[in-house]
C-alpha positions as CSV (number, residue, x, y, z in Angstrom):
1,X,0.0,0.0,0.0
2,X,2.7,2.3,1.0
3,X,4.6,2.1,-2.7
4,X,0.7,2.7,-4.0
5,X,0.2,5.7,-2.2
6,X,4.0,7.3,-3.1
7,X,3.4,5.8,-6.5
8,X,-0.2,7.8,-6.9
9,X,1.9,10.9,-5.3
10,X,4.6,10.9,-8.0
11,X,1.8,9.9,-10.8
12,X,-0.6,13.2,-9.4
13,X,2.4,15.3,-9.4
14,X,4.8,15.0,-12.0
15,X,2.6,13.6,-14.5
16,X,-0.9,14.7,-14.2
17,X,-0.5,18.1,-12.6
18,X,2.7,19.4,-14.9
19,X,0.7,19.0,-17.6
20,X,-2.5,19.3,-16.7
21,X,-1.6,23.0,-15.6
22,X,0.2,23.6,-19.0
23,X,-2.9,22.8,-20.3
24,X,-5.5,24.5,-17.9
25,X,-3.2,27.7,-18.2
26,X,-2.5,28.3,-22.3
27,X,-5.8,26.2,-23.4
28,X,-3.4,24.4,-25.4
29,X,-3.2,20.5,-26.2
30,X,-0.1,18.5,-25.4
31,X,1.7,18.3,-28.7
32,X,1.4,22.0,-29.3
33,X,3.1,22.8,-25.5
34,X,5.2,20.1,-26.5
35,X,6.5,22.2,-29.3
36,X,6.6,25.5,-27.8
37,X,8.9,24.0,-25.1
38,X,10.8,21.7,-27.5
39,X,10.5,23.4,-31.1
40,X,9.1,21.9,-34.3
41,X,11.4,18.4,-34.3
42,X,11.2,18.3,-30.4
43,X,7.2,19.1,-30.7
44,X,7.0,16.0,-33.2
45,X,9.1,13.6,-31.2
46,X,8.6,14.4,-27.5
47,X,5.4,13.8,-27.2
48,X,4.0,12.5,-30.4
49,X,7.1,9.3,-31.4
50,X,8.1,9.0,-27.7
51,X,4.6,8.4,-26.4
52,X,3.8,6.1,-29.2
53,X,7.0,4.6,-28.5
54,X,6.0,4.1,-24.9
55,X,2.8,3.1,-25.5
56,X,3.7,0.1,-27.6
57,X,6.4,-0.8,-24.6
58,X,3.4,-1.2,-22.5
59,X,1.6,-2.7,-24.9
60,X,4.5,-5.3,-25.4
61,X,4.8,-6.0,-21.4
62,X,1.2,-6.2,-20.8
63,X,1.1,-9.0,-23.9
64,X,4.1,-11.1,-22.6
65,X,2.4,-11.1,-18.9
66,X,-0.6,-12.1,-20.0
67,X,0.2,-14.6,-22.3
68,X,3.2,-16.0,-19.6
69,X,-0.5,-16.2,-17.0
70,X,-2.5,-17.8,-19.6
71,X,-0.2,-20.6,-20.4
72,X,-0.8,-21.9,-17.2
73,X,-4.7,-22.3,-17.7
74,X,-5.0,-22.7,-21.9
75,X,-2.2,-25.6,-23.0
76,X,-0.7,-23.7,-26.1
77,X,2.3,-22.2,-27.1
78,X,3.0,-18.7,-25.5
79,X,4.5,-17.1,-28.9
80,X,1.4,-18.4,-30.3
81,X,-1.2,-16.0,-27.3
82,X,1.2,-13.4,-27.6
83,X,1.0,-13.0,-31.2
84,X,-2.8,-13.9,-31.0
85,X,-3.2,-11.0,-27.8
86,X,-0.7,-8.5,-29.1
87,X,-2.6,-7.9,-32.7
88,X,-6.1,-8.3,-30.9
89,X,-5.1,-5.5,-28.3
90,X,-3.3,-3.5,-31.4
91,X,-6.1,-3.8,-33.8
92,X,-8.3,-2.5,-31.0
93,X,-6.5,0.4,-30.1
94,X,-6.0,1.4,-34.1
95,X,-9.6,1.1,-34.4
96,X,-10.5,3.8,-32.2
97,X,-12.2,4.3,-29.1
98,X,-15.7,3.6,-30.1
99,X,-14.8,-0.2,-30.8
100,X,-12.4,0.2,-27.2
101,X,-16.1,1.2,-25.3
102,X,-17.8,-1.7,-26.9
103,X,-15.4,-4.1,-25.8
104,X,-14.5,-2.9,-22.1
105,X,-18.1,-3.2,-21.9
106,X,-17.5,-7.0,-21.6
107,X,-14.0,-7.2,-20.7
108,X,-14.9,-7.3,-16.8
109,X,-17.0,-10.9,-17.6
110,X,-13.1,-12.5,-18.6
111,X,-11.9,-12.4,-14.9
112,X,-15.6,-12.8,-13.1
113,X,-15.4,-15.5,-15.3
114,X,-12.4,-16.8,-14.2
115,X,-13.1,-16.6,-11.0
116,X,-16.2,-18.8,-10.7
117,X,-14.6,-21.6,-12.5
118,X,-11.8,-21.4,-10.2
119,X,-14.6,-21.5,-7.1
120,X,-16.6,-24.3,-8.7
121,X,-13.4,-26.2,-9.6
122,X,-11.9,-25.9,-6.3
123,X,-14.9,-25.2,-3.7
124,X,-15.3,-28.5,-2.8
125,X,-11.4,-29.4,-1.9
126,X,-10.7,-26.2,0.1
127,X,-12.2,-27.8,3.8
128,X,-9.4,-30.7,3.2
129,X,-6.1,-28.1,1.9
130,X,-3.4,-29.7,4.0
131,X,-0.6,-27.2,4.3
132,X,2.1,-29.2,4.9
133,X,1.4,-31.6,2.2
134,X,1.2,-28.5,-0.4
135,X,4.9,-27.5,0.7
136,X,6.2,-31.1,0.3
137,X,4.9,-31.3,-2.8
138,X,6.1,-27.9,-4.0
139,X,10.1,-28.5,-2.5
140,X,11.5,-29.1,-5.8
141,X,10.3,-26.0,-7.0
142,X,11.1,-23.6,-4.1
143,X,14.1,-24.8,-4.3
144,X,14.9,-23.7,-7.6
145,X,12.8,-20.3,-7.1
146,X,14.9,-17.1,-6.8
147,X,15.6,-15.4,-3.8
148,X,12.9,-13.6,-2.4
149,X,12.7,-9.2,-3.3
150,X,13.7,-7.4,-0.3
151,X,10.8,-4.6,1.2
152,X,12.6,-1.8,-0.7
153,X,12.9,-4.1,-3.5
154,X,9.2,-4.7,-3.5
155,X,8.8,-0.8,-3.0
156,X,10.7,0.1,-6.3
157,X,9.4,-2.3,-8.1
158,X,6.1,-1.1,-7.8
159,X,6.8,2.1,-8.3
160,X,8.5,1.5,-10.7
161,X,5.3,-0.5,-12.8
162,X,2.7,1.6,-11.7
163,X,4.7,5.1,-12.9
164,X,6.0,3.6,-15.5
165,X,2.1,2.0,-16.5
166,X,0.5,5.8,-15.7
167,X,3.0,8.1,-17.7
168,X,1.6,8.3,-21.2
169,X,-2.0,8.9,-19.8
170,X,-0.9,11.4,-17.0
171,X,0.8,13.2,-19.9
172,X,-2.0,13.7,-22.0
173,X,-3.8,15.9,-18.5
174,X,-2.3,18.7,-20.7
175,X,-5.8,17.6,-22.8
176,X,-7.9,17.3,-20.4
177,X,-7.3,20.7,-18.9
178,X,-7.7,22.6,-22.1
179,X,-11.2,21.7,-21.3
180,X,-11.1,23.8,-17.3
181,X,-9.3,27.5,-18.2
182,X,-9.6,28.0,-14.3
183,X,-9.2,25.9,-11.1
184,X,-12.8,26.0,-10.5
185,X,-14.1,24.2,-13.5
């Protein structure tokens, strides 16, 4: 909770309120405050190739997670989801947000979903879980397991994904306060 909270901090602040101000104060969207602070090349590749450039980063870690989590539960190949997740997410996002509303419509059914198979699937066994029997089973593998992330460890990392997950849309606040010329709107 604690690398939440500093991470929301450090999102709020150098992110979305930066630009948002940039924004709120010159009525201005991002790309044109992009090249008033970084000239006509800088304008075109701060903000416009960077953020593209980022945004297909996190499009690129999002797809090998996923897939890497869904290997576990659909037996196929992992090149083969992330191919399969990486175009499906891409050809979403090129076709623009009114196709991006339809589908996160439904998207919250694929882990409610997942979840009651996992209940009916295991609701019967979970009276007779036997710890220690679990962690004799499961020796080999801790054995081989790396060594655990110290707190601060946990901390940066964290940080680290959540920042690093928020940038590109706390960026474009210089948008969304073109549409509030004061504080009060």
């Amino acid at each position: 909770m604690i690398s939440l909270v500093l991470a929301a901090l450090v999102c709020h602040f150098l992110f979305y309120l930066v630009p948002g101000l940039l924004g709120m104060k010159t009525g201005l969207p991002l790309y044109i405050v992009g090249t008033s602070t970084f000239g006509a090349t800088g304008g075109f590749i701060m903000p416009g190739f960077l953020m593209g450039l980022l945004q297909f980063g996190w499009l690129a870690v999002n797809t090998y997670f996923s897939a890497m989590a869904l290997t576990a539960v659909i037996p196929v190949k992992a090149e083969i989801i992330m191919v399969a997740w990486g175009l499906l997410a891409a050809f979403v996002g090129l076709k623009g947000i009114q196709y991006v509303a339809k589908v996160s419509t439904y998207l919250p059914l694929i882990p409610l979903t997942i979840l009651v198979i996992l209940l009916v699937k295991t609701v019967g066994s979970l009276g007779s879980f036997d710890a220690a029997k679990f962690v004799e089973l499961h020796k080999g593998v801790a054995a081989q397991a790396p060594a655990a992330l110290s707190t601060f460890g946990v901390l940066a990392f964290m940080l680290t994904y959540v920042v690093g997950f928020f940038a590109t849309a706390g960026a474009a606040g210089a948008d969304f306060g073109t549409n509030s010329r004061t504080r009060r709107t």
